[in-house]
Each structure stands twice: as C-alpha cells, then as structure tokens.
XYZ file of C-alpha atoms in Angstrom:
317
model
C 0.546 -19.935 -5.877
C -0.197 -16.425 -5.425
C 0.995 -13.492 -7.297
C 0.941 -11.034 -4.029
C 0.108 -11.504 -0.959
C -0.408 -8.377 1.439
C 0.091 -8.134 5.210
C -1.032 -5.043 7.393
C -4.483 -2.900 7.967
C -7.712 -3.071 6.987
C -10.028 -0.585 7.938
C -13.083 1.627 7.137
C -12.636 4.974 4.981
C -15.673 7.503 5.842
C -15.452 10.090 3.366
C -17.137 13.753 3.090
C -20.421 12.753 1.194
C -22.049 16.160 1.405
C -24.588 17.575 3.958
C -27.482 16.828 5.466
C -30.756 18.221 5.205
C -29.998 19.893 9.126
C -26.638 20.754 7.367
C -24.493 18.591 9.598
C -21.881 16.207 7.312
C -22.546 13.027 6.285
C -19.709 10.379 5.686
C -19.400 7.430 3.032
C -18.416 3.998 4.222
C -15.847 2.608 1.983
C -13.829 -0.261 2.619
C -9.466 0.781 2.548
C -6.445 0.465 3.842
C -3.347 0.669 1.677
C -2.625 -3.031 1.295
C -5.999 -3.737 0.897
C -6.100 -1.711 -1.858
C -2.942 -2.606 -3.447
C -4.084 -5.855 -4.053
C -7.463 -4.778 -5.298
C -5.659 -3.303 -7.887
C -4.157 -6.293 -9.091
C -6.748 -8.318 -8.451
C -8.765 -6.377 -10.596
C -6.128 -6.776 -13.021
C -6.347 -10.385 -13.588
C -3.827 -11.464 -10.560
C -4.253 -14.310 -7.694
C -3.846 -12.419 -4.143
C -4.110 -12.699 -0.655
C -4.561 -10.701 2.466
C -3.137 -11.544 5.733
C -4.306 -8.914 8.761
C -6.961 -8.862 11.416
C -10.132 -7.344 11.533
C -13.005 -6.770 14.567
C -16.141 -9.105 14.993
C -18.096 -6.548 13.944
C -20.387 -4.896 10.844
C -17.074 -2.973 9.970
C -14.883 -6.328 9.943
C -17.587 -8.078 8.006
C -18.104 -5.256 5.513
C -14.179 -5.971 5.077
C -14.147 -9.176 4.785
C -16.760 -9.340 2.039
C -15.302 -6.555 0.163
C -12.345 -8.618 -0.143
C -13.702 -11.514 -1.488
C -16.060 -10.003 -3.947
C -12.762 -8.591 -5.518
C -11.256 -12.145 -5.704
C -9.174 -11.839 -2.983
C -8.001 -14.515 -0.758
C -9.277 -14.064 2.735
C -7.926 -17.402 4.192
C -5.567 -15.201 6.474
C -7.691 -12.707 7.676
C -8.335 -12.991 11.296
C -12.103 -12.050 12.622
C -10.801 -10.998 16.937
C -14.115 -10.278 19.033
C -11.907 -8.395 21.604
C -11.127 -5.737 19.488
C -12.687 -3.044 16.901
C -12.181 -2.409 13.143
C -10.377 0.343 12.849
C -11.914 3.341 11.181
C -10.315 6.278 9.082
C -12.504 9.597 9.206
C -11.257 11.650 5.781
C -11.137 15.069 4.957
C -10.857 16.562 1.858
C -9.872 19.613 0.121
C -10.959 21.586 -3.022
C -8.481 19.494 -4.789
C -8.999 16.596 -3.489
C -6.150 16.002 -1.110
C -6.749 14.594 2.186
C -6.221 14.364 5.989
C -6.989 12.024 8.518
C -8.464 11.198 12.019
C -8.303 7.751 13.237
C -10.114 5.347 15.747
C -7.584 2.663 16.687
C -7.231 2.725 20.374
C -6.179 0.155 19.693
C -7.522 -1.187 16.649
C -7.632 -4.595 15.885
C -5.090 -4.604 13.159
C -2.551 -3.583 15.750
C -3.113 -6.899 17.702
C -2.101 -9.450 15.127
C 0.578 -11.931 16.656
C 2.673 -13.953 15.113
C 0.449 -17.182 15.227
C -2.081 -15.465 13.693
C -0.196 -15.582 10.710
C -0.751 -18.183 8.327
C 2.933 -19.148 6.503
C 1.719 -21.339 3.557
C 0.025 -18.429 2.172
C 3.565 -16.488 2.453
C 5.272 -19.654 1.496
C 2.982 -19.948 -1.474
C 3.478 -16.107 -2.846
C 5.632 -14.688 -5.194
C 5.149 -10.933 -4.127
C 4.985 -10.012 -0.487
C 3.883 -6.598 0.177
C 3.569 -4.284 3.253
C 3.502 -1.297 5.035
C 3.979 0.898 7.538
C 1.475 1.064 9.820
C 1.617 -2.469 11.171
C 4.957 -0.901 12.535
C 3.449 1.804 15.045
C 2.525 -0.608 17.856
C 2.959 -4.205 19.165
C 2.426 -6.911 18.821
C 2.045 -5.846 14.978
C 5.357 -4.562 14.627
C 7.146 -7.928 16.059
C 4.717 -9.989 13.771
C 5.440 -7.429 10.341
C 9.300 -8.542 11.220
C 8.503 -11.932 11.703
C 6.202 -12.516 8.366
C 9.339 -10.261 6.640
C 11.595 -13.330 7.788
C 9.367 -15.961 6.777
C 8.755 -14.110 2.965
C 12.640 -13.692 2.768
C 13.115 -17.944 3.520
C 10.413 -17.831 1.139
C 12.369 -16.134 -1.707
C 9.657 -13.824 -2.077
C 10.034 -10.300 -3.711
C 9.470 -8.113 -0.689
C 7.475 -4.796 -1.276
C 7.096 -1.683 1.060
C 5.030 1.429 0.849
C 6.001 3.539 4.435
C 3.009 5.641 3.835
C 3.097 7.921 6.423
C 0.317 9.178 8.712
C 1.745 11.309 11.512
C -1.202 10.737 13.810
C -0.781 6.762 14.523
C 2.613 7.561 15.877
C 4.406 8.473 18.852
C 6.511 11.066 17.437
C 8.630 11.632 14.053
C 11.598 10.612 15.323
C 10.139 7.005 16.233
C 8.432 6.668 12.633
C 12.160 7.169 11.273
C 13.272 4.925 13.325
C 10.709 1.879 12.753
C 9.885 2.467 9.106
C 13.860 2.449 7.943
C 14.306 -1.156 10.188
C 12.698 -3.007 7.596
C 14.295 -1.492 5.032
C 16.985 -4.704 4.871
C 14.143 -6.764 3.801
C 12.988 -4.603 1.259
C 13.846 -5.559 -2.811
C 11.313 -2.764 -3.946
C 9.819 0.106 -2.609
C 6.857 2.948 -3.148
C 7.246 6.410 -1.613
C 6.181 9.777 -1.568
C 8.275 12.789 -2.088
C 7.029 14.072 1.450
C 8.229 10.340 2.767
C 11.810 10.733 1.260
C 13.733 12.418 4.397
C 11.863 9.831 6.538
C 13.285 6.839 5.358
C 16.289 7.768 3.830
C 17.467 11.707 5.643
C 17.736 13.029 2.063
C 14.931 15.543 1.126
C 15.661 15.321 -2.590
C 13.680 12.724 -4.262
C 16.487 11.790 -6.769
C 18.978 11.648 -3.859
C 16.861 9.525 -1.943
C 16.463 7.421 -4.590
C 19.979 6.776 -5.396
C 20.332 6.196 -1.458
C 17.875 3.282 -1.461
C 19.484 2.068 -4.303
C 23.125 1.995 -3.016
C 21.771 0.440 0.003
C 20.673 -2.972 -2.102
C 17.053 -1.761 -2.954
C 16.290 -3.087 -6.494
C 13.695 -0.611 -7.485
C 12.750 2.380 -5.880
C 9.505 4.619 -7.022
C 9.064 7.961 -5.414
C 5.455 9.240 -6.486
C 5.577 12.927 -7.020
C 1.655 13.570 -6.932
C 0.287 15.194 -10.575
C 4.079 15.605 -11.897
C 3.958 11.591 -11.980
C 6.670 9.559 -10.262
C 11.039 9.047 -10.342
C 11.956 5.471 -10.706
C 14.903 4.262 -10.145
C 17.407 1.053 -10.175
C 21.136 0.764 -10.354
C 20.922 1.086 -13.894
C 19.750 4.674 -14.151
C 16.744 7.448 -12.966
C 14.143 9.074 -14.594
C 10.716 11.353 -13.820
C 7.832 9.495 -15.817
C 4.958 12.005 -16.159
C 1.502 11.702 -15.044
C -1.576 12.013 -16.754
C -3.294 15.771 -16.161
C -6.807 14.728 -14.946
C -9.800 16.512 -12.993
C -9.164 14.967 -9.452
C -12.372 13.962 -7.201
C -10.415 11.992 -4.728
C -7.142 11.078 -4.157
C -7.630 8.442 -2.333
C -5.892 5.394 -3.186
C -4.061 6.823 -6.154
C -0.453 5.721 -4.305
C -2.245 2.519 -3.897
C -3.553 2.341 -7.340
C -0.143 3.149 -8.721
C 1.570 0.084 -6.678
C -0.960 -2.156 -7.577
C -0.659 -1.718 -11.120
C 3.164 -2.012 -10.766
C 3.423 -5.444 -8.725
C 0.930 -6.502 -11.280
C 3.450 -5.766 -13.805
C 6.527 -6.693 -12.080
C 4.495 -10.218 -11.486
C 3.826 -10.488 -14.675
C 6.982 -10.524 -16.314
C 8.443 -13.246 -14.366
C 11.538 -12.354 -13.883
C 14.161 -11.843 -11.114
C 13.690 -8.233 -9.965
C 17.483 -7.450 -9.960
C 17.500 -8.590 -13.732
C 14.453 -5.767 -15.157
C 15.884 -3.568 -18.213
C 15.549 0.126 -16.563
C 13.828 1.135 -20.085
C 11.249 -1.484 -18.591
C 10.852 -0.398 -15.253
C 9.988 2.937 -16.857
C 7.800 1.507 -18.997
C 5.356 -0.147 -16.038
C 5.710 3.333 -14.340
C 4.263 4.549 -16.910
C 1.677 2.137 -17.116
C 0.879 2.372 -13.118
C 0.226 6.475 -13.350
C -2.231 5.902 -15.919
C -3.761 3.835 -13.282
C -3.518 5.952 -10.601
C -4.907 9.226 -12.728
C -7.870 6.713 -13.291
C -8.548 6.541 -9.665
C -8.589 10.012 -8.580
C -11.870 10.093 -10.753
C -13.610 8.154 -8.575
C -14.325 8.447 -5.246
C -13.134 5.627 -2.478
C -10.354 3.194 -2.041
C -10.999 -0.235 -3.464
C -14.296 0.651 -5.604
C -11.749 3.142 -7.432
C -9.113 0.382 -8.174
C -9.019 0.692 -12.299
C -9.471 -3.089 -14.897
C -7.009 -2.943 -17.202
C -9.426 -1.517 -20.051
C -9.336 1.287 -17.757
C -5.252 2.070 -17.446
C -5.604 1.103 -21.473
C -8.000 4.163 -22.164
C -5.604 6.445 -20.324
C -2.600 5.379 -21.988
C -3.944 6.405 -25.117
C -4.519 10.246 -24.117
C-alpha cells in the first residue's frame, strides 16, 4: 500500500543563481513541480509514495526521474515519452522572495499523458490520492486527471487537490474557473491560496470561501494565507493558525511543503477524513506551517522539503 500517491507535472525549476562573470544571469536546475514536491515532503517524513505523470526522454526527464527515487519515491508510474520535452519552469524572484513564472511546455510532455498511461494498481493500492491543477489546462491530461479521479474514488481513496494557479498555462481566467471547479465533486480535501479563493469558489473572502467548499461536501478545506499562516476549516468550525515569522530565501515550495506535511498527518492518523476532531485538524495545520516556514530557508523545490527533526525545531520557537 501506499500512503499518497500523486498524479500531474513534473518539471525543471531554473532559479536566479546570481550573475555571471559577463554579468548575464545564471539559473539553478532544481527538480519541482507541485505534486512532486508534495510527496517529497512526506516522503521525507517517513511515508510510502508514488508518482504517476510523464516526463521527456531527455537529461531533464532523467534528472526527474532520479530525483524521485533518491527521495524514496515510487517511480513505477512515471512515463519516459521520446516525442515530447520535459517541461521547464524559468523563476523569478523578488527581494522577498516571491516569485513569477515563464514556462516551456509547447506542449510539454506532462500534458500528453493518456489514460493508458496510467497505471491503476498503484491508485488502487493508495490511501491518499493527490492532484492538481495543471494537468487540467490541456488534453489529453485533463480527460486522463478525470479519469484517474474516477478510478481513486472506486478506489475509496481520500482525494486531495491543490488548484495552484499559474495564469500563463491557460487560455484565459474564465476557462481556469471553469476546469479547476469540475473536479471539485471528487475532492474530500483541499489546499488553496487566498489569491485562488474567487477562482474556485466566486467568494473573495477566504473564510467565505471556506465555508463554501465546506457546504458543498468538502471535508477539509486549508486556505494558506502566505506569512499570516493558513484558515482551516471543516463542518465543525474555522480558525486562522499562525505561521512562523522567518527570514524568507525562497518561497518556493512552501504551499507544497505545507500539504505535504498535512497528508502526512492526515495519513497518519488513520482515520476516516469526515470523522477528524476540528481541534485536530488545527493541530496538523499547525504542524504543516512549521514545515513550510522551514522551506522558505532554503532554496529549491524538493531539496527544501523539511525531515521531521526539521518541522520539530520550528515548533519549538
């Protein structure tokens, strides 16, 4: 069995790494995409996971692959195509740390997974199955995201989204609404930003959002709120759960960070999702910022992903 098993992209991060000596930028190779490193997390964490997605034939697609596996995580699913390129994620970043993209994936080969591709004992096998968004933006992805959905709902899986929204890899706004709340039926628990909120559910307010989500048959809905922490939510109540004040290097991740450690927790306590005491669920968000403030301290994606000795030092500040 698996603890989580994660379906979507898997691409390159090149991030600022200073200047040259002609003064021209130079960019850092690091291995990311958000389900990727939401399972690095709980890998790293002591967890059994598994990736499901499909990478290029190439130095980029191999760098991926062996990233995975040297952080324990199942790679059984992960599709090598020679007819299509890893896609790569060019990162800028600001004073603080935030960040903004520009992508190659024209298309990329993430986008061309089919539904064959997709290996269902590892979904049949998994307690957790987690996605995203951006294996909705084009086909065949976003028919095969709905079909592994249906296949990890037979499955009696607990189904995890994180929209994560990047602007650029779609069409237009009104057609990211439109395929990021489809899945939403599917969905027991969800991860989103406060930016995300109007997106998926038309209410700007985090806490109405929430409540939305909620009334709608989502079990547990966390809406990060960047250095002010994150509001979590179930139908038994809603609360803002602080974040730890640290001196951010990069941000990337963090979101990713924070799920990871959260599905690690949720995993861990083996029990039906719809059946978590809220003072609980407050309790692992709590837990998950302190992992999440640990990886804004590093730079990267998956190298940033925090052990538990890690989260453990932050909880005590």
């Amino acid at each position: 069995m698996f603890d989580i098993t994660a379906f979507g992209e898997l691409l390159i991060d090149y991030t600022p790494a200073g200047k040259s000596p002609a003064g021209m930028d130079l960019f850092e190779q690091n291995p990311g995409g958000a389900p990727a490193n939401v399972l690095a997390c709980a890998s790293k964490l002591g967890q059994k996971t598994a990736f499901i997605g499909k990478i290029g034939a190439d130095m980029q697609g191999e760098l991926l692959r062996k990233t995975l596996q040297d952080a324990n995580i199942n790679t059984d699913g992960l599709i090598s195509d020679e007819n299509y390129f890893t896609t790569l994620a060019f990162v800028s970043l600001s004073e603080n740390g935030e960040r903004s993209f520009s992508f190659a994936r024209k298309p990329g080969a993430d986008t061309k997974i089919f539904r064959e591709d997709v290996d269902l004992s590892i979904i049949q096998n998994s307690r957790i199955f987690h996605f995203g968004s951006l294996s909705l933006t084009d086909s065949p992805a976003r028919e095969t995201t709905h079909f592994a959905l249906e296949e990890a709902k037979k499955a009696n899986c607990i189904i995890s989204y994180d929209p994560n929204y990047r602007p650029l890899l779609w069409k237009s706004k009104e057609q990211a609404k439109e395929q990021m709340q489809a899945v939403l039926p599917y969905v027991d628990m969800i991860k989103l930003s406060d930016e995300e909120t109007e997106l998926i559910t038309e209410h700007a307010d985090p806490q109405t959002a929430a409540k939305s989500l909620i009334d709608n048959g989502i079990k547990i809905v966390a809406v990060t709120l960047g250095e002010n922490g994150v509001l979590v939510a179930t139908k038994d109540g809603c609360e803002t759960i602080p974040g730890f004040h640290v001196d951010a290097i990069d941000t990337t991740g963090a979101g990713d960070a924070f799920w990871g450690a959260f599905l690690f927790s949720i995993g861990a306590l083996q029990e039906e999702i719809g059946k978590i005491y809220f003072a609980k669920t407050c309790e692992i968000a709590r837990f998950a910022n302190a992992a999440a403030a640990h990886c804004v301290t590093i730079r990267g994606g998956i190298p940033a992903m925090p052990h538990l000795c890690d989260i453990e030092k932050m909880l005590e500040k």
